[in-house]
């Protein structure tokens, strides 16, 4: 069983920055993907950024160049550095891990489903 706990959300003004963290515990299979999804009220869940075991990363077009996903396995942590935030980035952000199959970041990011989910952290940009 894998548990994911997000932190780092909050309120920030436009053009500001936030760094989200996701601490994971439990066994994660070798061929995994890790990433971030978000959902705003009245909107469908959207893949934001993904990283797979081969080191490939993929970003939603809307955050390309502004967000950066990274991993520190020594700290059992996944991060999302968010820069140049705008009000359209306002959403609940969820950490996710998929290890049920040989996972690849580009396809997984667009699937919208995952084996494990965190409970989310709210990001509000004014």
N, C-alpha and C. Protein backbone atom coordinates (compact mmCIF):
# COMPACT_ATOMS: atom_id res chain seq x y z
N UNK A 1 0.84 -1.19 0.00
CA UNK A 1 0.00 0.00 0.00
C UNK A 1 0.88 1.25 0.00
N UNK A 2 0.50 2.22 -0.82
CA UNK A 2 1.23 3.47 -0.93
C UNK A 2 0.37 4.60 -0.40
N UNK A 3 0.97 5.44 0.41
CA UNK A 3 0.30 6.63 0.90
C UNK A 3 1.02 7.87 0.39
N UNK A 4 0.23 8.89 0.06
CA UNK A 4 0.75 10.14 -0.48
C UNK A 4 0.18 11.30 0.33
N UNK A 5 1.04 12.20 0.76
CA UNK A 5 0.61 13.34 1.55
C UNK A 5 1.18 14.61 0.94
N UNK A 6 0.29 15.48 0.46
CA UNK A 6 0.71 16.74 -0.15
C UNK A 6 0.81 17.84 0.89
N UNK A 7 1.63 18.83 0.59
CA UNK A 7 1.72 20.03 1.40
C UNK A 7 2.26 21.16 0.52
N UNK A 8 2.19 22.38 1.03
CA UNK A 8 2.77 23.51 0.34
C UNK A 8 1.78 24.42 -0.35
N UNK A 9 0.51 24.04 -0.38
CA UNK A 9 -0.48 24.90 -0.98
C UNK A 9 -0.74 26.14 -0.14
N UNK A 10 -1.47 27.06 -0.72
CA UNK A 10 -1.80 28.29 -0.02
C UNK A 10 -2.28 29.34 -0.99
N UNK A 11 -2.33 30.57 -0.51
CA UNK A 11 -2.77 31.70 -1.31
C UNK A 11 -1.57 32.54 -1.72
N UNK A 12 -1.57 32.96 -2.97
CA UNK A 12 -0.47 33.74 -3.50
C UNK A 12 -1.01 34.70 -4.55
N UNK A 13 -0.35 35.82 -4.71
CA UNK A 13 -0.75 36.78 -5.73
C UNK A 13 -0.22 36.37 -7.09
N UNK A 14 -0.88 36.86 -8.12
CA UNK A 14 -0.45 36.57 -9.49
C UNK A 14 1.02 36.91 -9.68
N UNK A 15 1.70 36.09 -10.44
CA UNK A 15 3.13 36.15 -10.74
C UNK A 15 4.00 35.63 -9.61
N UNK A 16 3.37 35.20 -8.53
CA UNK A 16 4.11 34.63 -7.42
C UNK A 16 4.44 33.16 -7.65
N UNK A 17 5.05 32.54 -6.63
CA UNK A 17 5.51 31.16 -6.72
C UNK A 17 5.09 30.36 -5.50
N UNK A 18 4.93 29.07 -5.71
CA UNK A 18 4.70 28.11 -4.64
C UNK A 18 5.44 26.84 -4.98
N UNK A 19 5.82 26.10 -3.95
CA UNK A 19 6.43 24.80 -4.13
C UNK A 19 5.61 23.76 -3.39
N UNK A 20 5.02 22.83 -4.13
CA UNK A 20 4.25 21.76 -3.54
C UNK A 20 5.15 20.56 -3.28
N UNK A 21 4.87 19.86 -2.18
CA UNK A 21 5.60 18.66 -1.83
C UNK A 21 4.64 17.50 -1.67
N UNK A 22 5.11 16.32 -2.00
CA UNK A 22 4.35 15.10 -1.82
C UNK A 22 5.28 14.06 -1.22
N UNK A 23 5.00 13.65 0.00
CA UNK A 23 5.78 12.61 0.65
C UNK A 23 5.10 11.27 0.43
N UNK A 24 5.85 10.31 -0.09
CA UNK A 24 5.28 9.00 -0.35
C UNK A 24 5.88 7.95 0.58
N UNK A 25 5.07 6.95 0.90
CA UNK A 25 5.50 5.84 1.74
C UNK A 25 4.91 4.56 1.20
N UNK A 26 5.53 3.44 1.55
CA UNK A 26 5.12 2.16 1.03
C UNK A 26 5.92 1.77 -0.20
N UNK A 27 5.70 0.56 -0.67
CA UNK A 27 6.44 0.05 -1.82
C UNK A 27 5.84 0.53 -3.12
N UNK A 28 6.69 1.09 -3.98
CA UNK A 28 6.30 1.51 -5.33
C UNK A 28 7.09 0.67 -6.32
N UNK A 29 6.38 0.03 -7.25
CA UNK A 29 7.02 -0.83 -8.23
C UNK A 29 7.95 -0.04 -9.14
N UNK A 30 8.91 -0.74 -9.69
CA UNK A 30 9.98 -0.14 -10.49
C UNK A 30 9.48 0.77 -11.62
N UNK A 31 8.51 0.30 -12.39
CA UNK A 31 8.10 1.00 -13.61
C UNK A 31 6.96 1.98 -13.34
N UNK A 32 7.24 2.97 -12.56
CA UNK A 32 6.23 3.88 -12.04
C UNK A 32 6.16 5.20 -12.79
N UNK A 33 5.05 5.87 -12.60
CA UNK A 33 4.92 7.29 -12.90
C UNK A 33 4.52 8.01 -11.62
N UNK A 34 4.99 9.21 -11.47
CA UNK A 34 4.58 10.09 -10.39
C UNK A 34 4.21 11.43 -11.00
N UNK A 35 3.24 12.10 -10.39
CA UNK A 35 2.88 13.38 -10.96
C UNK A 35 1.86 14.14 -10.17
N UNK A 36 1.42 15.22 -10.78
CA UNK A 36 0.48 16.14 -10.18
C UNK A 36 -0.70 16.37 -11.11
N UNK A 37 -1.88 16.33 -10.54
CA UNK A 37 -3.12 16.66 -11.23
C UNK A 37 -3.81 17.77 -10.46
N UNK A 38 -4.70 18.46 -11.12
CA UNK A 38 -5.44 19.51 -10.44
C UNK A 38 -6.89 19.53 -10.91
N UNK A 39 -7.74 20.07 -10.06
CA UNK A 39 -9.15 20.19 -10.40
C UNK A 39 -9.71 21.45 -9.77
N UNK A 40 -10.31 22.27 -10.60
CA UNK A 40 -11.00 23.47 -10.15
C UNK A 40 -12.50 23.21 -10.15
N UNK A 41 -13.26 23.94 -9.33
CA UNK A 41 -14.71 23.76 -9.31
C UNK A 41 -15.32 23.91 -10.69
N UNK A 42 -16.16 22.95 -11.07
CA UNK A 42 -16.81 22.98 -12.37
C UNK A 42 -15.95 22.56 -13.53
N UNK A 43 -14.72 22.16 -13.27
CA UNK A 43 -13.80 21.74 -14.31
C UNK A 43 -13.43 20.28 -14.14
N UNK A 44 -13.05 19.65 -15.23
CA UNK A 44 -12.56 18.29 -15.17
C UNK A 44 -11.15 18.26 -14.60
N UNK A 45 -10.78 17.13 -14.04
CA UNK A 45 -9.43 16.96 -13.55
C UNK A 45 -8.43 17.03 -14.70
N UNK A 46 -7.34 17.72 -14.46
CA UNK A 46 -6.35 17.98 -15.49
C UNK A 46 -4.98 17.50 -15.05
N UNK A 47 -4.30 16.78 -15.91
CA UNK A 47 -2.92 16.42 -15.64
C UNK A 47 -2.02 17.63 -15.77
N UNK A 48 -1.20 17.88 -14.77
CA UNK A 48 -0.34 19.06 -14.73
C UNK A 48 1.09 18.72 -15.12
N UNK A 49 1.66 17.74 -14.45
CA UNK A 49 3.05 17.37 -14.69
C UNK A 49 3.26 15.93 -14.28
N UNK A 50 4.10 15.22 -15.02
CA UNK A 50 4.35 13.81 -14.75
C UNK A 50 5.81 13.47 -14.96
N UNK A 51 6.28 12.50 -14.21
CA UNK A 51 7.64 12.00 -14.28
C UNK A 51 7.58 10.48 -14.22
N UNK A 52 8.29 9.79 -15.12
CA UNK A 52 8.30 8.34 -15.06
C UNK A 52 9.67 7.81 -14.69
N UNK A 53 9.75 6.50 -14.54
CA UNK A 53 10.96 5.86 -14.03
C UNK A 53 12.16 6.00 -14.95
N UNK A 54 11.92 6.25 -16.23
CA UNK A 54 13.00 6.49 -17.18
C UNK A 54 13.50 7.93 -17.15
N UNK A 55 12.86 8.77 -16.35
CA UNK A 55 13.27 10.15 -16.24
C UNK A 55 12.58 11.09 -17.21
N UNK A 56 11.64 10.59 -17.99
CA UNK A 56 10.88 11.47 -18.89
C UNK A 56 9.87 12.28 -18.11
N UNK A 57 9.77 13.52 -18.43
CA UNK A 57 8.79 14.39 -17.83
C UNK A 57 7.89 14.98 -18.91
N UNK A 58 6.68 15.33 -18.49
CA UNK A 58 5.71 15.90 -19.42
C UNK A 58 4.86 16.89 -18.66
N UNK A 59 4.51 17.98 -19.32
CA UNK A 59 3.72 19.04 -18.71
C UNK A 59 2.52 19.38 -19.57
N UNK A 60 1.47 19.81 -18.90
CA UNK A 60 0.34 20.37 -19.62
C UNK A 60 0.80 21.63 -20.35
N UNK A 61 0.21 21.87 -21.52
CA UNK A 61 0.58 23.06 -22.29
C UNK A 61 0.41 24.34 -21.47
N UNK A 62 -0.60 24.35 -20.62
CA UNK A 62 -0.92 25.56 -19.87
C UNK A 62 0.13 25.91 -18.81
N UNK A 63 0.99 24.96 -18.43
CA UNK A 63 1.99 25.22 -17.41
C UNK A 63 3.41 25.09 -17.93
N UNK A 64 3.57 24.70 -19.18
CA UNK A 64 4.89 24.52 -19.77
C UNK A 64 5.72 25.80 -19.63
N UNK A 65 6.93 25.63 -19.12
CA UNK A 65 7.81 26.76 -18.93
C UNK A 65 7.66 27.47 -17.62
N UNK A 66 6.58 27.20 -16.90
CA UNK A 66 6.33 27.84 -15.61
C UNK A 66 6.48 26.87 -14.43
N UNK A 67 6.14 25.62 -14.64
CA UNK A 67 6.18 24.61 -13.58
C UNK A 67 7.31 23.63 -13.84
N UNK A 68 7.84 23.07 -12.76
CA UNK A 68 8.90 22.07 -12.85
C UNK A 68 8.66 20.97 -11.84
N UNK A 69 8.62 19.72 -12.34
CA UNK A 69 8.46 18.57 -11.47
C UNK A 69 9.83 17.98 -11.16
N UNK A 70 10.01 17.50 -9.94
CA UNK A 70 11.27 16.88 -9.55
C UNK A 70 11.02 15.86 -8.45
N UNK A 71 12.01 15.00 -8.25
CA UNK A 71 11.90 13.93 -7.27
C UNK A 71 13.19 13.85 -6.46
N UNK A 72 13.05 13.60 -5.18
CA UNK A 72 14.18 13.32 -4.31
C UNK A 72 13.86 12.02 -3.59
N UNK A 73 14.35 10.91 -4.15
CA UNK A 73 13.99 9.62 -3.60
C UNK A 73 14.58 9.39 -2.21
N UNK A 74 15.70 10.04 -1.91
CA UNK A 74 16.30 9.93 -0.59
C UNK A 74 15.38 10.49 0.48
N UNK A 75 14.54 11.44 0.10
CA UNK A 75 13.58 12.03 1.02
C UNK A 75 12.16 11.53 0.78
N UNK A 76 12.02 10.55 -0.10
CA UNK A 76 10.70 10.01 -0.44
C UNK A 76 9.73 11.14 -0.80
N UNK A 77 10.20 12.04 -1.64
CA UNK A 77 9.41 13.23 -1.92
C UNK A 77 9.35 13.54 -3.40
N UNK A 78 8.21 14.04 -3.82
CA UNK A 78 7.98 14.57 -5.15
C UNK A 78 7.61 16.04 -5.00
N UNK A 79 8.10 16.87 -5.91
CA UNK A 79 7.88 18.30 -5.80
C UNK A 79 7.29 18.86 -7.08
N UNK A 80 6.61 19.97 -6.92
CA UNK A 80 6.15 20.76 -8.05
C UNK A 80 6.46 22.22 -7.76
N UNK A 81 7.46 22.75 -8.45
CA UNK A 81 7.78 24.17 -8.35
C UNK A 81 6.90 24.92 -9.34
N UNK A 82 6.13 25.86 -8.84
CA UNK A 82 5.18 26.61 -9.65
C UNK A 82 5.59 28.09 -9.63
N UNK A 83 5.90 28.61 -10.79
CA UNK A 83 6.31 30.00 -10.93
C UNK A 83 5.34 30.74 -11.84
N UNK A 84 5.37 32.04 -11.76
CA UNK A 84 4.53 32.90 -12.60
C UNK A 84 3.07 32.44 -12.56
N UNK A 85 2.59 32.24 -11.36
CA UNK A 85 1.23 31.76 -11.18
C UNK A 85 0.22 32.80 -11.64
N UNK A 86 -0.89 32.32 -12.16
CA UNK A 86 -1.99 33.18 -12.56
C UNK A 86 -3.29 32.62 -12.00
N UNK A 87 -4.36 33.41 -11.99
CA UNK A 87 -5.61 32.95 -11.37
C UNK A 87 -6.15 31.64 -11.97
N UNK A 88 -5.84 31.34 -13.22
CA UNK A 88 -6.30 30.10 -13.82
C UNK A 88 -5.61 28.87 -13.25
N UNK A 89 -4.56 29.08 -12.47
CA UNK A 89 -3.90 27.97 -11.79
C UNK A 89 -4.60 27.60 -10.49
N UNK A 90 -5.59 28.37 -10.08
CA UNK A 90 -6.32 28.08 -8.85
C UNK A 90 -7.04 26.75 -8.96
N UNK A 91 -6.76 25.84 -8.03
CA UNK A 91 -7.34 24.50 -8.06
C UNK A 91 -6.87 23.73 -6.84
N UNK A 92 -7.49 22.58 -6.63
CA UNK A 92 -6.97 21.60 -5.70
C UNK A 92 -5.94 20.76 -6.46
N UNK A 93 -4.76 20.65 -5.91
CA UNK A 93 -3.68 19.91 -6.55
C UNK A 93 -3.47 18.58 -5.84
N UNK A 94 -3.43 17.51 -6.63
CA UNK A 94 -3.31 16.16 -6.11
C UNK A 94 -2.02 15.50 -6.60
N UNK A 95 -1.35 14.86 -5.69
CA UNK A 95 -0.22 14.01 -6.01
C UNK A 95 -0.74 12.62 -6.39
N UNK A 96 -0.11 11.97 -7.36
CA UNK A 96 -0.55 10.66 -7.81
C UNK A 96 0.63 9.78 -8.18
N UNK A 97 0.47 8.48 -7.97
CA UNK A 97 1.46 7.48 -8.34
C UNK A 97 0.78 6.33 -9.06
N UNK A 98 1.34 5.90 -10.17
CA UNK A 98 0.86 4.75 -10.92
C UNK A 98 1.99 3.73 -11.05
N UNK A 99 1.74 2.51 -10.60
CA UNK A 99 2.75 1.45 -10.74
C UNK A 99 2.12 0.12 -11.14
N UNK A 100 0.91 0.14 -11.69
CA UNK A 100 0.21 -1.09 -12.06
C UNK A 100 0.67 -1.65 -13.39
N UNK A 101 1.39 -0.86 -14.18
CA UNK A 101 1.86 -1.27 -15.48
C UNK A 101 3.14 -0.50 -15.81
N UNK A 102 3.72 -0.82 -16.95
CA UNK A 102 4.92 -0.12 -17.40
C UNK A 102 4.51 1.29 -17.83
N UNK A 103 4.74 2.24 -16.96
CA UNK A 103 4.16 3.57 -17.11
C UNK A 103 5.10 4.53 -17.84
N UNK A 104 4.51 5.35 -18.70
CA UNK A 104 5.23 6.38 -19.44
C UNK A 104 4.53 7.71 -19.22
N UNK A 105 5.32 8.70 -18.88
CA UNK A 105 4.77 9.98 -18.46
C UNK A 105 3.84 10.63 -19.50
N UNK A 106 4.22 10.68 -20.79
CA UNK A 106 3.35 11.40 -21.73
C UNK A 106 1.93 10.84 -21.82
N UNK A 107 1.80 9.52 -21.85
CA UNK A 107 0.47 8.94 -21.97
C UNK A 107 -0.27 8.96 -20.64
N UNK A 108 0.45 8.72 -19.56
CA UNK A 108 -0.20 8.70 -18.25
C UNK A 108 -0.77 10.07 -17.89
N UNK A 109 -0.08 11.11 -18.23
CA UNK A 109 -0.52 12.45 -17.88
C UNK A 109 -1.89 12.76 -18.46
N UNK A 110 -2.17 12.22 -19.65
CA UNK A 110 -3.43 12.51 -20.32
C UNK A 110 -4.53 11.51 -19.99
N UNK A 111 -4.19 10.42 -19.34
CA UNK A 111 -5.21 9.41 -19.01
C UNK A 111 -6.16 9.91 -17.93
N UNK A 112 -5.64 10.59 -16.95
CA UNK A 112 -6.48 11.13 -15.89
C UNK A 112 -6.82 10.18 -14.77
N UNK A 113 -6.20 8.99 -14.76
CA UNK A 113 -6.44 8.06 -13.67
C UNK A 113 -5.11 7.57 -13.12
N UNK A 114 -5.15 7.04 -11.92
CA UNK A 114 -3.95 6.61 -11.25
C UNK A 114 -4.30 5.61 -10.16
N UNK A 115 -3.34 4.79 -9.77
CA UNK A 115 -3.58 3.81 -8.73
C UNK A 115 -3.70 4.45 -7.35
N UNK A 116 -2.83 5.42 -7.07
CA UNK A 116 -2.79 6.04 -5.76
C UNK A 116 -2.96 7.54 -5.89
N UNK A 117 -3.70 8.11 -4.95
CA UNK A 117 -3.95 9.54 -4.90
C UNK A 117 -3.74 10.09 -3.51
N UNK A 118 -3.17 11.27 -3.42
CA UNK A 118 -3.18 12.01 -2.18
C UNK A 118 -4.52 12.70 -2.00
N UNK A 119 -4.68 13.35 -0.87
CA UNK A 119 -5.95 14.02 -0.57
C UNK A 119 -6.01 15.44 -1.09
N UNK A 120 -4.91 15.97 -1.54
CA UNK A 120 -4.91 17.26 -2.19
C UNK A 120 -4.45 18.40 -1.31
N UNK A 121 -3.98 19.47 -1.95
CA UNK A 121 -3.64 20.71 -1.29
C UNK A 121 -4.13 21.86 -2.16
N UNK A 122 -4.77 22.83 -1.53
CA UNK A 122 -5.42 23.91 -2.27
C UNK A 122 -4.42 25.00 -2.65
N UNK A 123 -4.49 25.43 -3.90
CA UNK A 123 -3.71 26.56 -4.39
C UNK A 123 -4.68 27.62 -4.88
N UNK A 124 -4.55 28.83 -4.35
CA UNK A 124 -5.41 29.93 -4.74
C UNK A 124 -4.55 31.10 -5.18
N UNK A 125 -4.78 31.57 -6.39
CA UNK A 125 -4.01 32.68 -6.96
C UNK A 125 -4.96 33.83 -7.21
N UNK A 126 -4.66 34.98 -6.65
CA UNK A 126 -5.51 36.15 -6.78
C UNK A 126 -4.92 37.19 -7.72
